[in-house]
Amino acid sequence: MVLVNLASAELAGLANPAQGVLHEALKPNERETLDDCHLRFYSFGSGGAVASAAGRPAYLREFAHIGAIGWSQPDGTVRWSCGGSLIWENFILTAAHCAANLNNEPPDVVRFGDLNLYNATDDEFAQQYKIAEILRHPEHRFSAKYHDIALIKLEQRVTLNETVAPACFWSEEELRFDVLETAGWGATSFGQFQTPTLLKVSLKPVERDRCDQFYRVGDRGLREGLQDYQLCAGDVKMDTCPGDSGGPLQVKLLHNAKVTPFVVAVTSFGSACGQSTPGVYTKVSKYAPWIRSVIAAHETDAEEWKFEPYACALRYVQLREYEPDVVSRKSEGHESLSFDGVHITIEDSLSTVKIGWEDAKPKAPDNCYGVLIDEDTVLTLAECTSYDGQPATHVIVLDDIWKEIVRLYTHPSYRSGSLYNNIAIVKLKEPIFFTSRYFAPACPWFYPELPDPEFEVTGRGRNDLNTVPLYDEQVMFSR
């Protein structure tokens, strides 16, 4: 943990054996305060291991889920006027107004894995499919800008690889991301032509009060003003433009050393693009039940649980790109990886204990943990001290040592089901004997000022979301 490392660094001078003996002599036998944790358990400092590096084939996969939606022309060309996101192997999420062009003609083709739509030099990984059906939200009307969301079913499933793979979608109402990302083949500024190359921009969510200044009640298509299922986002210099419609407003979430794109909203409309005016996007969370039900009605294997974030991320993890901090260098044909920068590593968290119930029922929680802060003291969540009226009975240390709980102290202001004051202290019947600095309690930080701007989080959870391949293979690297 960062706090432990900080204390260890400050006490590095104690590595001298004589100083260590002196500290032992000065420590009281009966512990009177938790403030001596760093002296009592970490008096000899700590060292770190150096991570390994590996090579990994690089592919065109940053936007493997984005497809260009097109209208075939009589001369054999295709006019690409909308975008969409692959969220199932044969379903695309897009804007409902992309279901027809100005001539009331529906699109008939979707293209993936192609950064430049009008240049054949990067077509090696391109996949193009005919559209079988367009399913607009039942409440959408072309005369209004509400419920602007639709699903496009392809005639067949895509071929999954690193350049073409579905994204996940964000189904929670709460949006806790400061910066979002979008991409498309839209115009680069007001009055300009569409870009032939896929471009990406970073946008920030805009507060509703500010957005209402640009889009007022009674505006064309907004008779009732903006609704709660519409999200505003923008930037001083960047925006989405015509041609970007239907494309994703997304965030990439980290799992192990890879990232998965989660579609937060669908590009709907805006005023003059590139003029520092926020654009309006249709939030996916509001329509998550409808999206799942439509796909399930067409696909027998589209069970609801498969749309859960963990399930979706796991399903395509082998196709995902590595997080930027792991990629040390890109060259022709290769991506070099350095796991010094990885955010999540598999390590033994020896101060972590599991909280259990001796007569556990089948539905008793299996995800309650705590952290040792003393020989007989565990810090945990108040919600983890009781289940169905039955108090926790024991903790499990080092996976196989059971220690009986003798007393539970929940915060006096905690209320069941609340996220406030959710903290508790667990006292063990017998103390745990720490045999080395590798097995020691964590030291609590009792001061109002935080010691560091960044912190580590340790815990038990899934470790099967991806593996780290250690091999080298020459492939074509598309840029």
Tab-separated table of C-alpha atoms in Angstrom:
chain	number	residue	atom	x	y	z
A	1	MET	CA	0.000	0.000	0.000
A	2	VAL	CA	1.165	3.571	-0.578
A	3	LEU	CA	0.919	4.493	3.080
A	4	VAL	CA	3.097	1.572	4.081
A	5	ASN	CA	5.679	2.409	1.462
A	6	LEU	CA	5.739	6.013	2.620
A	7	ALA	CA	6.313	5.017	6.234
A	8	SER	CA	8.927	2.489	5.191
A	9	ALA	CA	10.807	5.080	3.167
A	10	GLU	CA	10.890	7.485	6.086
A	11	LEU	CA	12.194	4.754	8.366
A	12	ALA	CA	14.733	3.271	5.981
A	13	GLY	CA	17.508	4.153	8.393
A	14	LEU	CA	16.261	1.522	10.802
A	15	ALA	CA	17.801	-1.184	8.642
A	16	ASN	CA	20.825	-1.029	10.948
A	17	PRO	CA	20.503	-4.054	13.312
A	18	ALA	CA	21.612	-2.074	16.336
A	19	GLN	CA	18.969	0.554	15.711
A	20	GLY	CA	16.382	-2.199	15.322
A	21	VAL	CA	17.280	-3.675	18.726
A	22	LEU	CA	17.063	-0.208	20.269
A	23	HIS	CA	13.576	0.299	18.879
A	24	GLU	CA	12.479	-3.082	20.244
A	25	ALA	CA	13.729	-2.087	23.670
A	26	LEU	CA	11.880	1.228	23.594
A	27	LYS	CA	8.515	-0.204	22.521
A	28	PRO	CA	6.078	-0.916	25.383
A	29	ASN	CA	4.921	-4.507	25.827
A	30	GLU	CA	1.300	-3.432	26.195
A	31	ARG	CA	0.207	-1.550	23.122
A	32	GLU	CA	-1.227	1.851	24.025
A	33	THR	CA	-1.821	3.385	20.581
A	34	LEU	CA	-2.104	2.421	16.911
A	35	ASP	CA	0.262	5.245	15.992
A	36	ASP	CA	3.279	2.996	16.584
A	37	CYS	CA	2.230	0.605	13.802
A	38	HIS	CA	5.079	1.598	11.487
A	39	LEU	CA	7.624	1.068	14.278
A	40	ARG	CA	6.158	-2.148	15.569
A	41	PHE	CA	5.604	-3.980	12.293
A	42	TYR	CA	7.696	-2.235	9.615
A	43	SER	CA	10.943	-1.427	11.407
A	44	PHE	CA	13.155	-2.981	8.726
A	45	GLY	CA	11.759	-1.223	5.648
A	46	SER	CA	10.697	-3.025	2.489
A	47	GLY	CA	11.858	-3.693	-1.025
A	48	GLY	CA	10.158	-4.001	-4.380
A	49	ALA	CA	10.331	-6.300	-7.374
A	50	VAL	CA	10.975	-5.239	-10.949
A	51	ALA	CA	8.230	-6.165	-13.426
A	52	SER	CA	8.923	-7.952	-16.680
A	53	ALA	CA	8.368	-6.746	-20.235
A	54	ALA	CA	6.932	-8.574	-23.225
A	55	GLY	CA	6.071	-8.103	-26.888
A	56	ARG	CA	2.533	-8.327	-28.248
A	57	PRO	CA	1.246	-8.158	-31.814
A	58	ALA	CA	-0.399	-4.800	-32.522
A	59	TYR	CA	-3.673	-4.450	-34.381
A	60	LEU	CA	-6.042	-1.710	-35.435
A	61	ARG	CA	-8.327	-2.029	-32.419
A	62	GLU	CA	-8.750	1.313	-30.675
A	63	PHE	CA	-12.282	1.641	-32.083
A	64	ALA	CA	-12.999	-1.947	-33.028
A	65	HIS	CA	-16.699	-1.489	-32.244
A	66	ILE	CA	-17.356	1.588	-34.391
A	67	GLY	CA	-19.069	1.052	-37.710
A	68	ALA	CA	-19.804	3.453	-40.555
A	69	ILE	CA	-23.441	3.339	-41.671
A	70	GLY	CA	-23.943	3.925	-45.376
A	71	TRP	CA	-26.369	4.388	-48.242
A	72	SER	CA	-25.433	2.622	-51.490
A	73	GLN	CA	-25.544	4.914	-54.533
A	74	PRO	CA	-26.535	4.067	-58.129
A	75	ASP	CA	-22.921	4.510	-59.279
A	76	GLY	CA	-21.721	1.782	-56.904
A	77	THR	CA	-20.276	4.118	-54.273
A	78	VAL	CA	-21.503	4.383	-50.698
A	79	ARG	CA	-22.401	7.584	-48.881
A	80	TRP	CA	-21.356	7.168	-45.258
A	81	SER	CA	-23.487	9.571	-43.219
A	82	CYS	CA	-23.862	7.996	-39.777
A	83	GLY	CA	-21.953	5.946	-37.261
A	84	GLY	CA	-22.856	3.257	-34.779
A	85	SER	CA	-21.469	0.914	-32.154
A	86	LEU	CA	-21.389	-2.862	-32.371
A	87	ILE	CA	-22.826	-4.096	-29.041
A	88	TRP	CA	-23.685	-7.657	-30.104
A	89	GLU	CA	-22.100	-9.656	-32.862
A	90	ASN	CA	-24.869	-8.678	-35.270
A	91	PHE	CA	-26.465	-5.645	-33.604
A	92	ILE	CA	-25.411	-2.000	-33.820
A	93	LEU	CA	-26.500	0.791	-31.488
A	94	THR	CA	-27.089	4.085	-33.288
A	95	ALA	CA	-29.363	7.141	-33.441
A	96	ALA	CA	-32.960	6.671	-34.564
A	97	HIS	CA	-32.714	9.578	-36.998
A	98	CYS	CA	-30.067	7.538	-38.866
A	99	ALA	CA	-32.835	5.146	-39.919
A	100	ALA	CA	-33.512	7.328	-42.976
A	101	ASN	CA	-31.773	10.076	-44.956
A	102	LEU	CA	-33.330	13.304	-46.212
A	103	ASN	CA	-34.952	11.347	-49.044
A	104	ASN	CA	-36.533	9.001	-46.496
A	105	GLU	CA	-34.292	6.157	-47.687
A	106	PRO	CA	-32.947	3.679	-45.114
A	107	PRO	CA	-29.251	2.780	-44.967
A	108	ASP	CA	-28.318	-0.614	-46.345
A	109	VAL	CA	-24.709	-1.296	-45.347
A	110	VAL	CA	-22.323	-1.053	-42.362
A	111	ARG	CA	-18.523	-1.140	-42.481
A	112	PHE	CA	-16.100	-1.984	-39.644
A	113	GLY	CA	-12.333	-2.091	-39.235
A	114	ASP	CA	-11.632	0.700	-41.705
A	115	LEU	CA	-10.157	3.995	-40.543
A	116	ASN	CA	-10.178	5.667	-43.963
A	117	LEU	CA	-13.443	5.038	-45.775
A	118	TYR	CA	-12.253	6.400	-49.121
A	119	ASN	CA	-8.795	4.862	-49.317
A	120	ALA	CA	-8.174	1.167	-49.956
A	121	THR	CA	-4.695	1.094	-48.427
A	122	ASP	CA	-6.034	0.190	-44.964
A	123	ASP	CA	-8.756	-2.245	-46.056
A	124	GLU	CA	-6.917	-5.378	-44.939
A	125	PHE	CA	-9.024	-5.699	-41.794
A	126	ALA	CA	-12.256	-4.147	-43.110
A	127	GLN	CA	-15.564	-6.004	-42.850
A	128	GLN	CA	-18.738	-4.849	-44.607
A	129	TYR	CA	-22.237	-6.206	-44.024
A	130	LYS	CA	-25.722	-5.625	-45.354
A	131	ILE	CA	-28.434	-4.392	-43.026
A	132	ALA	CA	-31.286	-6.804	-42.364
A	133	GLU	CA	-33.525	-4.668	-40.150
A	134	ILE	CA	-33.642	-1.268	-38.445
A	135	LEU	CA	-35.464	-1.088	-35.101
A	136	ARG	CA	-36.157	2.456	-33.928
A	137	HIS	CA	-37.295	3.122	-30.390
A	138	PRO	CA	-41.117	2.960	-30.444
A	139	GLU	CA	-41.467	6.499	-29.052
A	140	HIS	CA	-39.158	8.127	-31.595
A	141	ARG	CA	-40.612	10.517	-34.138
A	142	PHE	CA	-38.608	12.026	-36.985
A	143	SER	CA	-40.253	15.393	-36.285
A	144	ALA	CA	-38.758	15.531	-32.773
A	145	LYS	CA	-35.362	15.014	-31.160
A	146	TYR	CA	-36.578	12.743	-28.389
A	147	HIS	CA	-35.865	9.014	-27.895
A	148	ASP	CA	-33.219	9.248	-30.608
A	149	ILE	CA	-31.928	5.707	-30.354
A	150	ALA	CA	-32.170	2.616	-32.563
A	151	LEU	CA	-30.733	-0.826	-33.180
A	152	ILE	CA	-29.573	-2.120	-36.544
A	153	LYS	CA	-29.543	-5.853	-37.167
A	154	LEU	CA	-27.005	-7.152	-39.671
A	155	GLU	CA	-27.688	-9.979	-42.107
A	156	GLN	CA	-24.947	-12.008	-40.416
A	157	ARG	CA	-22.623	-11.890	-37.448
A	158	VAL	CA	-19.291	-10.146	-37.759
A	159	THR	CA	-16.014	-12.057	-37.732
A	160	LEU	CA	-14.531	-11.353	-34.323
A	161	ASN	CA	-10.913	-10.257	-34.153
A	162	GLU	CA	-8.813	-7.472	-32.663
A	163	THR	CA	-10.100	-4.964	-35.237
A	164	VAL	CA	-13.822	-5.782	-35.048
A	165	ALA	CA	-15.374	-6.557	-31.658
A	166	PRO	CA	-18.465	-5.390	-29.742
A	167	ALA	CA	-18.338	-2.714	-27.078
A	168	CYS	CA	-20.203	-2.905	-23.788
A	169	PHE	CA	-22.793	-0.315	-22.816
A	170	TRP	CA	-23.121	1.643	-19.586
A	171	SER	CA	-26.441	0.709	-17.968
A	172	GLU	CA	-26.150	2.638	-14.693
A	173	GLU	CA	-27.963	5.947	-14.329
A	174	GLU	CA	-25.068	7.541	-12.446
A	175	LEU	CA	-22.412	8.977	-14.740
A	176	ARG	CA	-19.203	9.375	-12.759
A	177	PHE	CA	-16.717	10.145	-15.531
A	178	ASP	CA	-15.121	13.566	-15.910
A	179	VAL	CA	-13.975	13.010	-19.484
A	180	LEU	CA	-15.642	11.033	-22.257
A	181	GLU	CA	-14.506	10.172	-25.755
A	182	THR	CA	-16.225	10.074	-29.109
A	183	ALA	CA	-15.155	9.300	-32.653
A	184	GLY	CA	-16.581	9.526	-36.129
A	185	TRP	CA	-16.225	10.474	-39.763
A	186	GLY	CA	-18.151	13.747	-39.427
A	187	ALA	CA	-17.276	17.222	-40.674
A	188	THR	CA	-14.213	18.769	-39.044
A	189	SER	CA	-15.921	22.123	-38.527
A	190	PHE	CA	-19.005	24.100	-39.464
A	191	GLY	CA	-19.561	24.160	-43.217
A	192	GLN	CA	-16.736	21.732	-43.968
A	193	PHE	CA	-16.862	18.340	-45.695
A	194	GLN	CA	-16.794	15.063	-43.788
A	195	THR	CA	-13.391	13.694	-42.909
A	196	PRO	CA	-12.491	10.439	-44.724
A	197	THR	CA	-10.508	9.307	-41.670
A	198	LEU	CA	-11.962	8.336	-38.309
A	199	LEU	CA	-11.238	11.135	-35.833
A	200	LYS	CA	-11.619	11.072	-32.056
A	201	VAL	CA	-12.202	13.853	-29.551
A	202	SER	CA	-12.405	14.110	-25.772
A	203	LEU	CA	-15.466	15.830	-24.334
A	204	LYS	CA	-16.642	16.731	-20.857
A	205	PRO	CA	-20.199	16.378	-19.569
A	206	VAL	CA	-21.958	19.746	-19.364
A	207	GLU	CA	-24.327	20.661	-16.545
A	208	ARG	CA	-27.988	20.778	-17.557
A	209	ASP	CA	-28.457	24.405	-16.480
A	210	ARG	CA	-25.673	25.517	-18.798
A	211	CYS	CA	-26.876	23.318	-21.651
A	212	ASP	CA	-30.397	24.749	-21.367
A	213	GLN	CA	-28.928	28.096	-22.389
A	214	PHE	CA	-28.198	26.641	-25.837
A	215	TYR	CA	-31.278	24.431	-26.264
A	216	ARG	CA	-34.473	26.057	-25.063
A	217	VAL	CA	-38.044	24.900	-24.664
A	218	GLY	CA	-39.843	25.371	-27.953
A	219	ASP	CA	-36.776	25.050	-30.172
A	220	ARG	CA	-37.327	23.021	-33.319
A	221	GLY	CA	-37.785	19.395	-32.302
A	222	LEU	CA	-37.571	20.320	-28.603
A	223	ARG	CA	-41.106	21.331	-27.745
A	224	GLU	CA	-40.589	20.264	-24.124
A	225	GLY	CA	-36.914	21.181	-23.882
A	226	LEU	CA	-34.159	18.736	-23.007
A	227	GLN	CA	-35.144	15.616	-21.072
A	228	ASP	CA	-33.393	13.633	-18.347
A	229	TYR	CA	-32.370	10.926	-20.825
A	230	GLN	CA	-30.443	13.467	-22.899
A	231	LEU	CA	-26.836	14.237	-21.991
A	232	CYS	CA	-24.862	17.325	-22.965
A	233	ALA	CA	-21.118	17.182	-23.569
A	234	GLY	CA	-18.630	19.497	-25.193
A	235	ASP	CA	-15.254	21.165	-25.284
A	236	VAL	CA	-13.939	24.633	-26.057
A	237	LYS	CA	-12.176	23.438	-29.201
A	238	MET	CA	-13.769	20.092	-30.096
A	239	ASP	CA	-17.241	18.860	-30.917
A	240	THR	CA	-19.196	16.297	-32.911
A	241	CYS	CA	-20.486	17.346	-36.324
A	242	PRO	CA	-22.820	16.112	-39.071
A	243	GLY	CA	-21.728	12.627	-40.058
A	244	ASP	CA	-20.938	11.707	-36.453
A	245	SER	CA	-24.620	10.997	-35.699
A	246	GLY	CA	-25.245	7.659	-34.040
A	247	GLY	CA	-21.642	7.246	-32.974
A	248	PRO	CA	-20.683	6.505	-29.380
A	249	LEU	CA	-19.943	8.796	-26.489
A	250	GLN	CA	-17.862	6.378	-24.481
A	251	VAL	CA	-15.423	5.718	-21.694
A	252	LYS	CA	-12.730	3.048	-21.576
A	253	LEU	CA	-12.632	1.109	-18.340
A	254	LEU	CA	-9.613	-0.741	-17.049
A	255	HIS	CA	-9.575	-4.411	-16.085
A	256	ASN	CA	-6.196	-5.917	-15.319
A	257	ALA	CA	-3.933	-4.486	-18.030
A	258	LYS	CA	-6.576	-4.123	-20.737
A	259	VAL	CA	-9.349	-1.640	-21.456
A	260	THR	CA	-12.919	-2.152	-22.639
A	261	PRO	CA	-15.005	0.592	-24.289
A	262	PHE	CA	-18.358	1.269	-22.624
A	263	VAL	CA	-20.875	3.252	-24.658
A	264	VAL	CA	-22.418	5.869	-22.369
A	265	ALA	CA	-24.543	7.699	-24.926
A	266	VAL	CA	-25.336	7.966	-28.633
A	267	THR	CA	-24.551	11.100	-30.653
A	268	SER	CA	-27.896	12.772	-31.354
A	269	PHE	CA	-27.749	16.432	-32.413
A	270	GLY	CA	-26.165	19.832	-31.874
A	271	SER	CA	-26.202	23.387	-33.147
A	272	ALA	CA	-23.423	24.692	-35.414
A	273	CYS	CA	-20.598	22.226	-34.790
A	274	GLY	CA	-17.127	23.319	-33.760
A	275	GLN	CA	-18.466	26.544	-32.222
A	276	SER	CA	-17.925	25.663	-28.533
A	277	THR	CA	-21.580	24.683	-28.236
A	278	PRO	CA	-22.231	21.426	-26.362
A	279	GLY	CA	-23.732	18.577	-28.317
A	280	VAL	CA	-26.667	16.479	-27.169
A	281	TYR	CA	-26.437	12.714	-26.722
A	282	THR	CA	-29.028	10.055	-25.904
A	283	LYS	CA	-28.091	8.293	-22.666
A	284	VAL	CA	-27.923	4.526	-23.023
A	285	SER	CA	-28.812	3.765	-19.387
A	286	LYS	CA	-32.400	4.947	-19.858
A	287	TYR	CA	-32.883	2.471	-22.704
A	288	ALA	CA	-30.861	-0.491	-21.407
A	289	PRO	CA	-33.963	-2.677	-20.772
A	290	TRP	CA	-35.285	-1.928	-24.263
A	291	ILE	CA	-31.904	-2.693	-25.863
A	292	ARG	CA	-31.615	-6.016	-24.043
A	293	SER	CA	-35.194	-7.023	-24.847
A	294	VAL	CA	-34.858	-6.272	-28.573
A	295	ILE	CA	-31.647	-8.265	-28.933
A	296	ALA	CA	-33.024	-11.128	-26.822
A	297	ALA	CA	-36.103	-11.301	-29.048
A	298	HIS	CA	-33.867	-11.962	-32.057
A	299	GLU	CA	-30.999	-13.940	-30.506
A	300	THR	CA	-31.581	-17.004	-28.334
A	301	ASP	CA	-28.146	-16.729	-26.697
A	302	ALA	CA	-28.605	-13.099	-25.570
A	303	GLU	CA	-29.343	-13.787	-21.903
A	304	GLU	CA	-29.670	-10.695	-19.730
A	305	TRP	CA	-26.635	-11.509	-17.578
A	306	LYS	CA	-24.382	-11.340	-20.637
A	307	PHE	CA	-24.909	-7.577	-20.765
A	308	GLU	CA	-23.581	-7.076	-17.237
A	309	PRO	CA	-20.283	-5.119	-17.264
A	310	TYR	CA	-18.131	-7.952	-15.913
A	311	ALA	CA	-19.635	-10.519	-18.281
A	312	CYS	CA	-19.294	-8.297	-21.328
A	313	ALA	CA	-15.705	-7.352	-20.492
A	314	LEU	CA	-14.750	-10.989	-19.958
A	315	ARG	CA	-16.399	-12.185	-23.170
A	316	TYR	CA	-14.114	-10.198	-25.476
A	317	VAL	CA	-11.088	-9.617	-23.262
A	318	GLN	CA	-8.683	-11.460	-25.544
A	319	LEU	CA	-9.469	-8.941	-28.292
A	320	ARG	CA	-9.043	-5.746	-26.255
A	321	GLU	CA	-6.210	-3.249	-26.420
A	322	TYR	CA	-3.744	-2.795	-23.580
A	323	GLU	CA	-3.983	0.202	-21.300
A	324	PRO	CA	-1.734	3.059	-22.521
A	325	ASP	CA	0.574	2.945	-19.488
A	326	VAL	CA	1.561	-0.626	-20.360
A	327	VAL	CA	2.462	0.104	-23.990
A	328	SER	CA	6.048	1.336	-23.887
A	329	ARG	CA	6.678	1.526	-27.623
A	330	LYS	CA	4.935	1.020	-30.953
A	331	SER	CA	6.889	0.125	-34.047
A	332	GLU	CA	6.218	-1.379	-37.450
A	333	GLY	CA	4.632	-4.729	-36.696
A	334	HIS	CA	4.982	-4.749	-32.923
A	335	GLU	CA	3.654	-3.323	-29.696
A	336	SER	CA	6.175	-3.483	-26.841
A	337	LEU	CA	4.737	-3.876	-23.376
A	338	SER	CA	6.252	-2.896	-20.051
A	339	PHE	CA	4.355	-4.014	-17.008
A	340	ASP	CA	6.123	-1.523	-14.759
A	341	GLY	CA	3.180	0.761	-15.536
A	342	VAL	CA	0.362	-1.701	-15.041
A	343	HIS	CA	-2.399	-0.454	-12.734
A	344	ILE	CA	-3.588	-3.829	-11.491
A	345	THR	CA	-1.255	-6.607	-10.447
A	346	ILE	CA	-1.794	-9.965	-8.804
A	347	GLU	CA	-0.208	-9.797	-5.372
A	348	ASP	CA	-0.738	-11.365	-1.986
A	349	SER	CA	-2.521	-8.894	0.271
A	350	LEU	CA	-1.551	-10.564	3.518
A	351	SER	CA	-3.279	-8.040	5.758
A	352	THR	CA	-6.620	-8.793	4.087
A	353	VAL	CA	-8.928	-11.262	5.830
A	354	LYS	CA	-12.239	-12.761	4.773
A	355	ILE	CA	-15.251	-12.384	7.041
A	356	GLY	CA	-17.533	-15.383	7.417
A	357	TRP	CA	-20.541	-16.942	9.091
A	358	GLU	CA	-20.089	-20.370	10.706
A	359	ASP	CA	-23.587	-21.588	9.880
A	360	ALA	CA	-23.528	-19.865	6.516
A	361	LYS	CA	-26.693	-20.041	4.516
A	362	PRO	CA	-26.509	-20.514	0.737
A	363	LYS	CA	-27.097	-16.796	0.230
A	364	ALA	CA	-24.690	-15.584	2.911
A	365	PRO	CA	-22.324	-12.958	1.459
A	366	ASP	CA	-19.122	-14.297	-0.018
A	367	ASN	CA	-17.563	-10.923	-0.744
A	368	CYS	CA	-16.980	-9.410	2.695
A	369	TYR	CA	-13.392	-8.665	3.620
A	370	GLY	CA	-11.503	-6.626	6.159
A	371	VAL	CA	-7.982	-5.458	6.859
A	372	LEU	CA	-5.894	-6.306	9.910
A	373	ILE	CA	-4.722	-3.185	11.737
A	374	ASP	CA	-3.480	-4.973	14.867
A	375	GLU	CA	-2.892	-8.488	16.197
A	376	ASP	CA	-6.555	-8.871	17.114
A	377	THR	CA	-8.279	-5.999	15.306
A	378	VAL	CA	-9.881	-5.907	11.853
A	379	LEU	CA	-11.271	-2.852	10.081
A	380	THR	CA	-14.207	-3.557	7.755
A	381	LEU	CA	-17.555	-2.274	6.486
A	382	ALA	CA	-20.465	-2.089	8.898
A	383	GLU	CA	-22.593	-3.947	6.355
A	384	CYS	CA	-20.192	-6.903	6.627
A	385	THR	CA	-20.781	-7.471	10.331
A	386	SER	CA	-24.246	-8.976	10.027
A	387	TYR	CA	-26.321	-10.955	7.552
A	388	ASP	CA	-30.034	-11.629	7.925
A	389	GLY	CA	-29.781	-10.758	11.615
A	390	GLN	CA	-26.878	-13.142	12.222
A	391	PRO	CA	-23.576	-11.544	13.276
A	392	ALA	CA	-20.339	-12.568	11.597
A	393	THR	CA	-18.626	-15.375	13.520
A	394	HIS	CA	-15.052	-15.576	12.258
A	395	VAL	CA	-12.383	-14.273	9.927
A	396	ILE	CA	-10.140	-16.320	7.659
A	397	VAL	CA	-6.472	-15.350	7.588
A	398	LEU	CA	-4.051	-16.492	4.871
A	399	ASP	CA	-6.884	-18.478	3.256
A	400	ASP	CA	-6.918	-21.294	5.828
A	401	ILE	CA	-6.510	-19.946	9.392
A	402	TRP	CA	-9.831	-19.367	11.149
A	403	LYS	CA	-10.026	-16.828	13.970
A	404	GLU	CA	-13.143	-16.492	16.097
A	405	ILE	CA	-14.786	-13.078	16.457
A	406	VAL	CA	-15.445	-12.039	20.039
A	407	ARG	CA	-16.912	-8.541	19.528
A	408	LEU	CA	-18.297	-6.360	16.729
A	409	TYR	CA	-18.359	-2.557	16.865
A	410	THR	CA	-20.343	-0.792	14.145
A	411	HIS	CA	-20.277	2.977	13.825
A	412	PRO	CA	-23.085	4.404	15.997
A	413	SER	CA	-24.423	6.514	13.102
A	414	TYR	CA	-24.561	3.661	10.598
A	415	ARG	CA	-27.964	2.625	9.298
A	416	SER	CA	-28.501	-0.614	7.408
A	417	GLY	CA	-28.566	-0.062	3.657
A	418	SER	CA	-26.922	3.345	3.894
A	419	LEU	CA	-23.569	4.247	2.365
A	420	TYR	CA	-22.829	6.711	5.169
A	421	ASN	CA	-20.689	5.804	8.201
A	422	ASN	CA	-20.284	2.328	6.735
A	423	ILE	CA	-17.384	1.259	8.925
A	424	ALA	CA	-16.867	-1.230	11.744
A	425	ILE	CA	-14.220	-2.754	14.001
A	426	VAL	CA	-13.952	-6.496	14.565
A	427	LYS	CA	-12.171	-7.842	17.658
A	428	LEU	CA	-10.762	-11.367	17.544
A	429	LYS	CA	-10.788	-13.813	20.443
A	430	GLU	CA	-7.116	-14.693	20.012
A	431	PRO	CA	-4.297	-12.558	18.631
A	432	ILE	CA	-2.509	-13.277	15.373
A	433	PHE	CA	1.257	-13.587	15.559
A	434	PHE	CA	3.029	-11.788	12.731
A	435	THR	CA	6.202	-13.635	11.886
A	436	SER	CA	7.847	-11.275	9.384
A	437	ARG	CA	7.489	-7.984	7.557
A	438	TYR	CA	5.832	-9.883	4.711
A	439	PHE	CA	2.934	-10.798	6.992
A	440	ALA	CA	1.965	-7.735	8.982
A	441	PRO	CA	-1.064	-5.526	9.575
A	442	ALA	CA	-1.790	-2.386	7.612
A	443	CYS	CA	-1.207	0.887	9.407
A	444	PRO	CA	-4.194	3.245	9.621
A	445	TRP	CA	-3.700	6.913	8.744
A	446	PHE	CA	-5.344	9.154	11.354
A	447	TYR	CA	-4.474	12.594	10.020
A	448	PRO	CA	-6.827	14.925	8.102
A	449	GLU	CA	-4.311	15.718	5.361
A	450	LEU	CA	-3.735	12.894	2.903
A	451	PRO	CA	-0.065	11.967	2.491
A	452	ASP	CA	-0.141	11.356	-1.261
A	453	PRO	CA	-2.305	12.331	-4.263
A	454	GLU	CA	-2.517	8.724	-5.472
A	455	PHE	CA	-3.355	5.542	-3.595
A	456	GLU	CA	-3.462	1.829	-4.193
A	457	VAL	CA	-6.527	-0.313	-3.695
A	458	THR	CA	-6.053	-3.928	-2.695
A	459	GLY	CA	-8.687	-6.592	-2.479
A	460	ARG	CA	-9.917	-9.976	-3.546
A	461	GLY	CA	-11.858	-10.319	-6.764
A	462	ARG	CA	-11.796	-11.672	-10.291
A	463	ASN	CA	-8.387	-12.379	-11.755
A	464	ASP	CA	-9.555	-14.178	-14.885
A	465	LEU	CA	-10.410	-11.139	-17.004
A	466	ASN	CA	-7.236	-11.581	-18.990
A	467	THR	CA	-3.838	-13.176	-18.997
A	468	VAL	CA	-0.542	-11.633	-20.019
A	469	PRO	CA	0.884	-13.349	-23.112
A	470	LEU	CA	4.653	-13.628	-23.279
A	471	TYR	CA	5.382	-14.247	-26.919
A	472	ASP	CA	6.547	-12.414	-29.991
A	473	GLU	CA	4.906	-12.554	-33.377
A	474	GLN	CA	5.354	-10.498	-36.541
A	475	VAL	CA	2.094	-9.051	-37.888
A	476	MET	CA	0.969	-6.176	-40.040
A	477	PHE	CA	0.603	-3.070	-37.904
A	478	SER	CA	-2.055	-0.702	-39.261
A	479	ARG	CA	-1.943	2.951	-38.411
